[in-house]
Short mmCIF file of C-alpha atoms and ligand atoms in Angstrom, two decimals:
data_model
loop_
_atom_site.label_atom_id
_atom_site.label_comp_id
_atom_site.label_asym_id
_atom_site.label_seq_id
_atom_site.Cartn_x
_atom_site.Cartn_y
_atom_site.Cartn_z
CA UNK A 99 15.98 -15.78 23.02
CA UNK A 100 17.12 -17.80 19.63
CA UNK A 101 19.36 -17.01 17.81
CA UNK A 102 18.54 -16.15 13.89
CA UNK A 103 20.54 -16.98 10.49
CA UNK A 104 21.02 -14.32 8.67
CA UNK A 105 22.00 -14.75 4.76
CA UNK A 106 22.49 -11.60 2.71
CA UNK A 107 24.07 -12.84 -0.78
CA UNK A 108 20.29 -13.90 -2.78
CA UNK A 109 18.18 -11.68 -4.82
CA UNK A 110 14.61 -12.85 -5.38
CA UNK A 111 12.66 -10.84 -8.58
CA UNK A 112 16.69 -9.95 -8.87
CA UNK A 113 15.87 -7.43 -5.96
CA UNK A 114 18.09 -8.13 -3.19
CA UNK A 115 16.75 -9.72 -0.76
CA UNK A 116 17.72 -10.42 2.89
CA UNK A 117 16.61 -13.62 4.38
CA UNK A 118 15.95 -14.33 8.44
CA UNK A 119 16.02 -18.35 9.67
CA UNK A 120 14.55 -18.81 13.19
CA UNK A 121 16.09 -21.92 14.72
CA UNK A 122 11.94 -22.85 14.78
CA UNK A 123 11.92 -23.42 10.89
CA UNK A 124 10.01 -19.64 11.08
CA UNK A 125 11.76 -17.38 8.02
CA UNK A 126 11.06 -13.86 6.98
CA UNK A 127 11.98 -12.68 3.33
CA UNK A 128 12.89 -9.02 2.82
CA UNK A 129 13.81 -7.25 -0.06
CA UNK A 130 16.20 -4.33 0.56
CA UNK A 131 13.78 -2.29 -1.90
CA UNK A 132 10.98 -0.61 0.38
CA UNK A 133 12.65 -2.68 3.59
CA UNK A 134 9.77 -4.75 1.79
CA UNK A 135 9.22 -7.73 4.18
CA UNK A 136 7.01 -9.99 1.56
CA UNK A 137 7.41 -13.55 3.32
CA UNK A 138 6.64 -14.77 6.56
CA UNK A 139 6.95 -18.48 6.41
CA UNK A 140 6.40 -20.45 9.53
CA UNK A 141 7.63 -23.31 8.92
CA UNK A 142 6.21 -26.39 6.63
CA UNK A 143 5.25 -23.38 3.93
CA UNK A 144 2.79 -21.99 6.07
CA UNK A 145 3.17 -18.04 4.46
CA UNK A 146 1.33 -15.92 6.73
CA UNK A 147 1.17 -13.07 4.33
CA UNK A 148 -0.39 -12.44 0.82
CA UNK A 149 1.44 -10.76 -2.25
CA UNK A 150 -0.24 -10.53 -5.60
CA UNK A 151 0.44 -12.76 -8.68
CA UNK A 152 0.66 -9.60 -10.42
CA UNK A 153 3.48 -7.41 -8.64
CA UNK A 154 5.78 -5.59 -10.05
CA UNK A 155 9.54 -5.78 -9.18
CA UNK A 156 11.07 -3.29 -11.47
CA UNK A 157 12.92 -1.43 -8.33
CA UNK A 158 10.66 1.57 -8.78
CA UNK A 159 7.37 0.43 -8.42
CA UNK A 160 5.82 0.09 -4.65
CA UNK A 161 5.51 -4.14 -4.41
CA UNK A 162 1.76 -5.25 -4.25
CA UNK A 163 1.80 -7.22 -0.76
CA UNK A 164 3.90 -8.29 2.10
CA UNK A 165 4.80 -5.27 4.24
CA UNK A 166 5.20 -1.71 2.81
CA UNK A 167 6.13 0.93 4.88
CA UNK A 168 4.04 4.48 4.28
CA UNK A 169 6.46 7.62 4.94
CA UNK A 170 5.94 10.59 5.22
CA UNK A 171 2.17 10.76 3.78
CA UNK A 172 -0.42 8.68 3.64
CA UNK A 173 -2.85 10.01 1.08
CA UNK A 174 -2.58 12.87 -1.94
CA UNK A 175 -0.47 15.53 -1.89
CA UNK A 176 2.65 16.65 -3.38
CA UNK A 177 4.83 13.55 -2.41
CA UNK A 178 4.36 10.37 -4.76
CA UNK A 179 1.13 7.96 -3.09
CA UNK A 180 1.93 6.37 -0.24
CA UNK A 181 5.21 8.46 0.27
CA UNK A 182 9.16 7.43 -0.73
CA UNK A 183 10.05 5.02 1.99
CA UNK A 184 8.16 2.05 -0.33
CA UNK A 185 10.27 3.42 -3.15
CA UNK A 186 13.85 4.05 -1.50
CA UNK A 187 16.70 1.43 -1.41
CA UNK A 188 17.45 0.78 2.15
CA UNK A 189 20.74 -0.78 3.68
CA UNK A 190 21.85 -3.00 6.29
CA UNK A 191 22.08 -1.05 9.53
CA UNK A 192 22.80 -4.55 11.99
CA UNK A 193 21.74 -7.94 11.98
CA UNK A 194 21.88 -9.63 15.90
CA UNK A 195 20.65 -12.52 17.75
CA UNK A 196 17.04 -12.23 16.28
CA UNK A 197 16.56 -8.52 14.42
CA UNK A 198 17.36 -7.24 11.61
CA UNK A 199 17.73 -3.44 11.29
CA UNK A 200 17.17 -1.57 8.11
CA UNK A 201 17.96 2.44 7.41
CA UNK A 202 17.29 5.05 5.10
CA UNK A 203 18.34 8.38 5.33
CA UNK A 204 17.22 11.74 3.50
CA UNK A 205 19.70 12.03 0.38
CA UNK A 206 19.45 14.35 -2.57
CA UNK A 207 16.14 12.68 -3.96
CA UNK A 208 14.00 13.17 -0.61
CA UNK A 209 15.06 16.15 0.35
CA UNK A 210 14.03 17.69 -3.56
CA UNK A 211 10.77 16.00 -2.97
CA UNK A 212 9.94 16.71 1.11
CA UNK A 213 11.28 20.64 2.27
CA UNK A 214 15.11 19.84 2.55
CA UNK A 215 13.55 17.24 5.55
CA UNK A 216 17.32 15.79 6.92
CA UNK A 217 15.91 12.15 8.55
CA UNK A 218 16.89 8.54 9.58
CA UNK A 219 14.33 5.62 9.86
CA UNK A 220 15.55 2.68 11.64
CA UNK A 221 13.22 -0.36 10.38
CA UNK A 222 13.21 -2.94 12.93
CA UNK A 223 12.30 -6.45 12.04
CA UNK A 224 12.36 -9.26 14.82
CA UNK A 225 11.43 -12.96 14.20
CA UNK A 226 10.29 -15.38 16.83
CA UNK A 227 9.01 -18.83 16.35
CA UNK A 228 5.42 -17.48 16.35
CA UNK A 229 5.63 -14.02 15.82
CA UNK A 230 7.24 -10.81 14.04
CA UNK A 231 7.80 -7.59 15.50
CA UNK A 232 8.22 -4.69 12.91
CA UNK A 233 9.13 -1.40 14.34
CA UNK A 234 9.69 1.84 12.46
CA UNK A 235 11.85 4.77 14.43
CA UNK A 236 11.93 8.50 12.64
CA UNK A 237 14.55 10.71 13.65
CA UNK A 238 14.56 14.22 12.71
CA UNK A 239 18.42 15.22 12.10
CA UNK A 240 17.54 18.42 10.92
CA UNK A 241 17.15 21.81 12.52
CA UNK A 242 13.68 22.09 12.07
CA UNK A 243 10.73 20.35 13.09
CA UNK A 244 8.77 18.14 10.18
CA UNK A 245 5.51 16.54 9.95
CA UNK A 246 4.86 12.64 9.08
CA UNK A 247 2.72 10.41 8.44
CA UNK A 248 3.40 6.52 8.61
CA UNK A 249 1.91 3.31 8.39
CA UNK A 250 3.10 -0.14 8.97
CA UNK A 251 0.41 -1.71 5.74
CA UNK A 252 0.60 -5.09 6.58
CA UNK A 253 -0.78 -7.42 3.75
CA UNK A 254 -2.58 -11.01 4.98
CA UNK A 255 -3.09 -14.03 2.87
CA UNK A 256 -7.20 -15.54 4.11
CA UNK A 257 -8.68 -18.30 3.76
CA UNK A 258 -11.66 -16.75 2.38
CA UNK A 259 -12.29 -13.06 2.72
CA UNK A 260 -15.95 -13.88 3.23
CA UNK A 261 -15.11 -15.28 6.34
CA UNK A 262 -13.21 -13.59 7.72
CA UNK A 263 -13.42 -11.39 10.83
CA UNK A 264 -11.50 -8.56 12.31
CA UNK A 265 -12.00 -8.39 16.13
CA UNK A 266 -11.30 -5.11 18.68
CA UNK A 267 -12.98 -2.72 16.98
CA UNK A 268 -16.41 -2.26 17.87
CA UNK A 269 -17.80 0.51 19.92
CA UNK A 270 -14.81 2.40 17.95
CA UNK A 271 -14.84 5.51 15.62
CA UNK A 272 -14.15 5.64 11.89
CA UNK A 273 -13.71 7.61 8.75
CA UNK A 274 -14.82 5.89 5.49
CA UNK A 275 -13.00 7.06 2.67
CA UNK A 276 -15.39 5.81 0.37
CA UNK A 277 -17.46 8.17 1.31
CA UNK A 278 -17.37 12.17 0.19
CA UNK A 279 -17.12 13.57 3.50
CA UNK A 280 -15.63 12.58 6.15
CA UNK A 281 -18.38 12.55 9.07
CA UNK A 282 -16.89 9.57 11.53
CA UNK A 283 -19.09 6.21 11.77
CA UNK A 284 -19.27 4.24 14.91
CA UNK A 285 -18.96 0.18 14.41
CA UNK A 286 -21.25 -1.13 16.28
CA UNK A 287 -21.12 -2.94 19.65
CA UNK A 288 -20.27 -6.80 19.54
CA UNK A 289 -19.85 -6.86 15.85
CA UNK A 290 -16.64 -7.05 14.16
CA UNK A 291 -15.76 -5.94 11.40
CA UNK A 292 -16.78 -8.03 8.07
CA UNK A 293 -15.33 -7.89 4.50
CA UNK A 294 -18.92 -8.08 1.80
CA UNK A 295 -18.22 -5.18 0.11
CA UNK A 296 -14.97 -2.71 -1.17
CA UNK A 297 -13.38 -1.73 2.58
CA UNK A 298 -11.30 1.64 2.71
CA UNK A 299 -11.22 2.45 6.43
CA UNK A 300 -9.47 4.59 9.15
CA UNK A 301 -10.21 3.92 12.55
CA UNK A 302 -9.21 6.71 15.12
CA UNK A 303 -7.89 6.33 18.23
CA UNK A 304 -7.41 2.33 17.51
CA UNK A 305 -7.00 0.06 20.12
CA UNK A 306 -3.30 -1.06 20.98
CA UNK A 307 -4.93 -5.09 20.48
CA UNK A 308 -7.14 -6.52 17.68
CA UNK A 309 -7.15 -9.75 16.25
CA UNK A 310 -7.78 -10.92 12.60
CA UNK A 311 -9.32 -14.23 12.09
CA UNK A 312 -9.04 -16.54 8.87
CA UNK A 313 -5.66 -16.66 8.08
CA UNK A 314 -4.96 -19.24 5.25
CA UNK A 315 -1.89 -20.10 6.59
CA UNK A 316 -1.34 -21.70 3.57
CA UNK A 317 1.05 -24.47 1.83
CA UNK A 318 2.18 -21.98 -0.58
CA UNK A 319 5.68 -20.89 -1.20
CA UNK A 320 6.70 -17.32 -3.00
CA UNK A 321 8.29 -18.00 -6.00
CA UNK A 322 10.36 -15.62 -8.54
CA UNK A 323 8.26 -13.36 -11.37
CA UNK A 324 5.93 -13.48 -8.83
CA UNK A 325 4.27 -16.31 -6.48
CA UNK A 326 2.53 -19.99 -6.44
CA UNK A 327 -0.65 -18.81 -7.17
CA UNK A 328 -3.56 -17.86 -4.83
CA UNK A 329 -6.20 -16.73 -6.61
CA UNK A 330 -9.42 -17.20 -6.38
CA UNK A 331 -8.57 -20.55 -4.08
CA UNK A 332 -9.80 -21.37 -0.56
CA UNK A 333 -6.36 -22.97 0.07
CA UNK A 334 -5.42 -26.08 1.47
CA UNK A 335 -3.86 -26.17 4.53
CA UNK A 336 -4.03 -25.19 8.38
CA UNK A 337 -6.01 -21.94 9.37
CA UNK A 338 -5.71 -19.64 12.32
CA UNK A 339 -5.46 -16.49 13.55
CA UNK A 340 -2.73 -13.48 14.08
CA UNK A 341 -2.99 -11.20 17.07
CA UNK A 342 -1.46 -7.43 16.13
CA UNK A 343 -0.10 -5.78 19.37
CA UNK A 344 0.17 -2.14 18.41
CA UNK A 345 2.23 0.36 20.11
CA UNK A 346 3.32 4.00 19.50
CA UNK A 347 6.54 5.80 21.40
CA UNK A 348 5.19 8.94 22.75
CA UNK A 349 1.61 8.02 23.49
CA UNK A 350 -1.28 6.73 21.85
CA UNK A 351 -3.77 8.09 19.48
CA UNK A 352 -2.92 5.87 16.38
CA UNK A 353 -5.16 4.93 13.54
CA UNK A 354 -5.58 1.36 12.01
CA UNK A 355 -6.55 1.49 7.99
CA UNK A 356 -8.67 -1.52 7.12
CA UNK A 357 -8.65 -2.15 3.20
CA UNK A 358 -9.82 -4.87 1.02
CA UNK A 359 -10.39 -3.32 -2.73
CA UNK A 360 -13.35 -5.81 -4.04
CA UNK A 361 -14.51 -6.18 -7.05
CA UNK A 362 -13.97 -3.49 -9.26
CA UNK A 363 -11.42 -1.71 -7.63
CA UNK A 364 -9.34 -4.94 -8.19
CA UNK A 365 -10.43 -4.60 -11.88
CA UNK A 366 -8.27 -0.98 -12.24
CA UNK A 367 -5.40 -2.03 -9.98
CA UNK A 368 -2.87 -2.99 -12.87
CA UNK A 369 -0.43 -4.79 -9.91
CA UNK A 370 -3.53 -6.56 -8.81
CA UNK A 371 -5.30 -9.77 -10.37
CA UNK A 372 -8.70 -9.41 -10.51
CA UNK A 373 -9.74 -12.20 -8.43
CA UNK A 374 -7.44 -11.67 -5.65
CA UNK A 375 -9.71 -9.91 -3.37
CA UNK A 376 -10.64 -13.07 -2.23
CA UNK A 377 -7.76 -14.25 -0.51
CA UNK A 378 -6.36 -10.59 1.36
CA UNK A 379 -7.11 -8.00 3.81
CA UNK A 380 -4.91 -5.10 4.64
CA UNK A 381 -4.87 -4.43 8.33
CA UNK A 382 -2.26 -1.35 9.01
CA UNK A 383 -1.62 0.41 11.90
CA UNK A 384 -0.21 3.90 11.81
CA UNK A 385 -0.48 8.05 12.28
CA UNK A 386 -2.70 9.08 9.29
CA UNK A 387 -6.18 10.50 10.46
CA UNK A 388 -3.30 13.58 11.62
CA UNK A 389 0.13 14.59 11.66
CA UNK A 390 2.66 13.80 13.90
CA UNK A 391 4.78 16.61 14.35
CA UNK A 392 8.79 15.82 15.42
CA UNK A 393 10.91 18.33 16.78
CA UNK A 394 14.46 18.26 16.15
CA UNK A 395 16.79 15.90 18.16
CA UNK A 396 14.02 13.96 18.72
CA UNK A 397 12.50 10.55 17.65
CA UNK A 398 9.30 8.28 17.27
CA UNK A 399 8.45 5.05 16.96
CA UNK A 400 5.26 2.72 16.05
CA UNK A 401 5.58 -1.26 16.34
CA UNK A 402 3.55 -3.63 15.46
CA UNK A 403 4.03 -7.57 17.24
CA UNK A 404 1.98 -10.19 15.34
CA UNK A 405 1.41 -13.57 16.90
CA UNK A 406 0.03 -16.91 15.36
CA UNK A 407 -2.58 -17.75 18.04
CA UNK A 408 -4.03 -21.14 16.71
CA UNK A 409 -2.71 -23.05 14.19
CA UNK A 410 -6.04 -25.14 12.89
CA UNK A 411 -6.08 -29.05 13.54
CA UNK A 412 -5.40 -30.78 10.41
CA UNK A 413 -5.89 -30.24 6.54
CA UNK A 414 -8.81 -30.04 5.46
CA UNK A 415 -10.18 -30.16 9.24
CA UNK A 416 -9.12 -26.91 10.63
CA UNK A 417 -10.57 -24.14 8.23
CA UNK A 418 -13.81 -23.18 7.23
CA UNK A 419 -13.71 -24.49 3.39
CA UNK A 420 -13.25 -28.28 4.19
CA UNK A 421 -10.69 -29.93 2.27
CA UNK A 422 -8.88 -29.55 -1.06
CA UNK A 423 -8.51 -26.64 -3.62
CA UNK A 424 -12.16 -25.11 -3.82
CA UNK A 425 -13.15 -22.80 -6.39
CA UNK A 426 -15.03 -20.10 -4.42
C1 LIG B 559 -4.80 1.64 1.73
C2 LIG B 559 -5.66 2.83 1.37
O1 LIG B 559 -4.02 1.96 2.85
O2 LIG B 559 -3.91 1.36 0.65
C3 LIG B 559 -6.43 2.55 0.10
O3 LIG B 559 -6.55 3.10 2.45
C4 LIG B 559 -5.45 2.22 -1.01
O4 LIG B 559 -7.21 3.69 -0.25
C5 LIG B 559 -4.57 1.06 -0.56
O5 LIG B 559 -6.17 1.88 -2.19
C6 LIG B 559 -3.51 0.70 -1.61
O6 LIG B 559 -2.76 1.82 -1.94
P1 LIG B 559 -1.65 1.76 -3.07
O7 LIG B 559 -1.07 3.14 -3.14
O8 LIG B 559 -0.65 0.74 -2.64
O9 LIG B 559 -2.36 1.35 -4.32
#
């Protein structure tokens, strides 16, 4: 076990941030704001995840890329998109060895918007050389039970979203929100799943293991008002892939939402630059095909461990672009 550097006096968008240094070179970049991990450097400016050109960081808007956390609902309903937890101010709950803990309890706000709900979530966020753990614990405190919904919605910057593969899926069941009804879809045996068209997915009962392939990996670095940019680039740099070990507290049962928006949906996402479809996928694992239901006294938890597997050869020789800055 290594022990981290934790530094907790920088803002970044002037959002403060919280930053993680693995002895490895490995860093992690969090904004306090949506316990909004949007960097995952490992090392040499290798960023593992994506975050648009076009974000917005006015401390109110939900940040376009990195990691936001969905709580407590997914889709439509009475509770802003996406829920509060992307939208809250979270504090400093312990930093040791390697983890960083983040919390946010019900307060005035939350419990207006979701039935007097009284909650803590514990955000969990452990680096490693070649890997990140994010783990999100609910608590009910109250003297009720509530129903949730959550979703770890991690953001990753590709190569080349036409070649790029999502592996662990096949043989299993999923809704297509695309579509008008919601009659489940099998994907089919030996194939992964491939991004050619607008993606807006929920598989059911997931798999605990599957493992995205075409990571940029890129020599990019997030800068303030918003990042190097991305766009529309198959990026120098080292390729690989990221292995996402899912578990849930309590059982299993949990979905994984695949998203990429495409073409036009990219076109009427104001936080979004049009072109950017190129270089992201959303793979997020979570509870949101159902509800979870949490008694009081009691808590759950979903983690999600994501390993670099292989890190390409060389520029230019490990990725499926060749070398150099390529206009796709
Ligand atoms: C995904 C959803 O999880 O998030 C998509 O399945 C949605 O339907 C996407 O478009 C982005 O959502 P938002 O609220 O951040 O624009």
């Amino acid at each position: 076990m290594s022990t981290c550097m934790f530094v907790t006096d920088q803002t970044h968008n002037n959002l403060p941030i919280v930053q993680i240094h693995h002895p490895s070179g490995s860093q992690l970049l969090v904004y306090l704001f949506g316990a909004h991990i949007f960097s995952w450097n490992l090392g040499d400016q290798r960023e593992v995840l994506f975050m648009s050109d076009s974000a917005i960081f006015d401390n109110a808007t939900p940040i376009r890329g990195g990691i936001p956390l969905v709580f407590p609902q997914f889709g439509g309903g009475d509770l802003p998109s996406h829920g509060f937890a992307r939208r809250s101010v979270w504090s400093i709950h312990s930093m040791e060895v390697d983890t960083l803990v983040l919390k946010l309890t019900d307060n005035e706000s939350t419990r207006n918007m979701w039935n007097n709900n009284k909650f803590t979530l514990l955000y969990s966020i452990k680096l490693e050389a070649d890997s990140i753990t994010t783990s999100l614990c609910v608590e009910n405190q109250g003297d009720k039970p509530f129903n949730f919904q959550a979703l770890l919605h991690t953001y990753f910057l590709l190569r080349n979203i036409k070649h790029t593969t999502l592996n662990g899926l096949s043989g299993k069941m999923f809704t297509d929100k695309l579509k008008d009804n919601l009659q489940p879809f099998v994907q089919p045996e030996g194939q992964p799943v491939v991004f050619d068209r607008e993606i807006d997915r929920i598989f059911i009962d997931a798999p605990s293991t599957v493992t995205l392939e075409g990571l940029a990996l890129s020599n990019i670095n997030h800068g303030e008002n918003n990042n190097a940019s991305t766009t529309c680039y198959a990026l120098n740099g080292k390729d690989g892939s990221v292995t996402i070990d899912i578990n849930v507290d309590g059982g299993s049962g949990h979905d994984i939402v695949v998203w990429n928006p495409w073409i036009d949906k990219s076109k009427r996402m104001t936080d979004f630059s049009d072109d950017e479809y190129h270089n992201m996928c959303c793979v997020e694992p979570g509870y949101v095909s159902k509800w979870e239901i949490l008694e009081p006294n009691t808590s759950w938890t979903i983690s999600q461990k994501l390993v670099i597997n292989d890190v390409g050869k060389s520029d230019g020789t490990g990725g499926s672009s060749g070398s150099g800055e390529t206009k796709l």
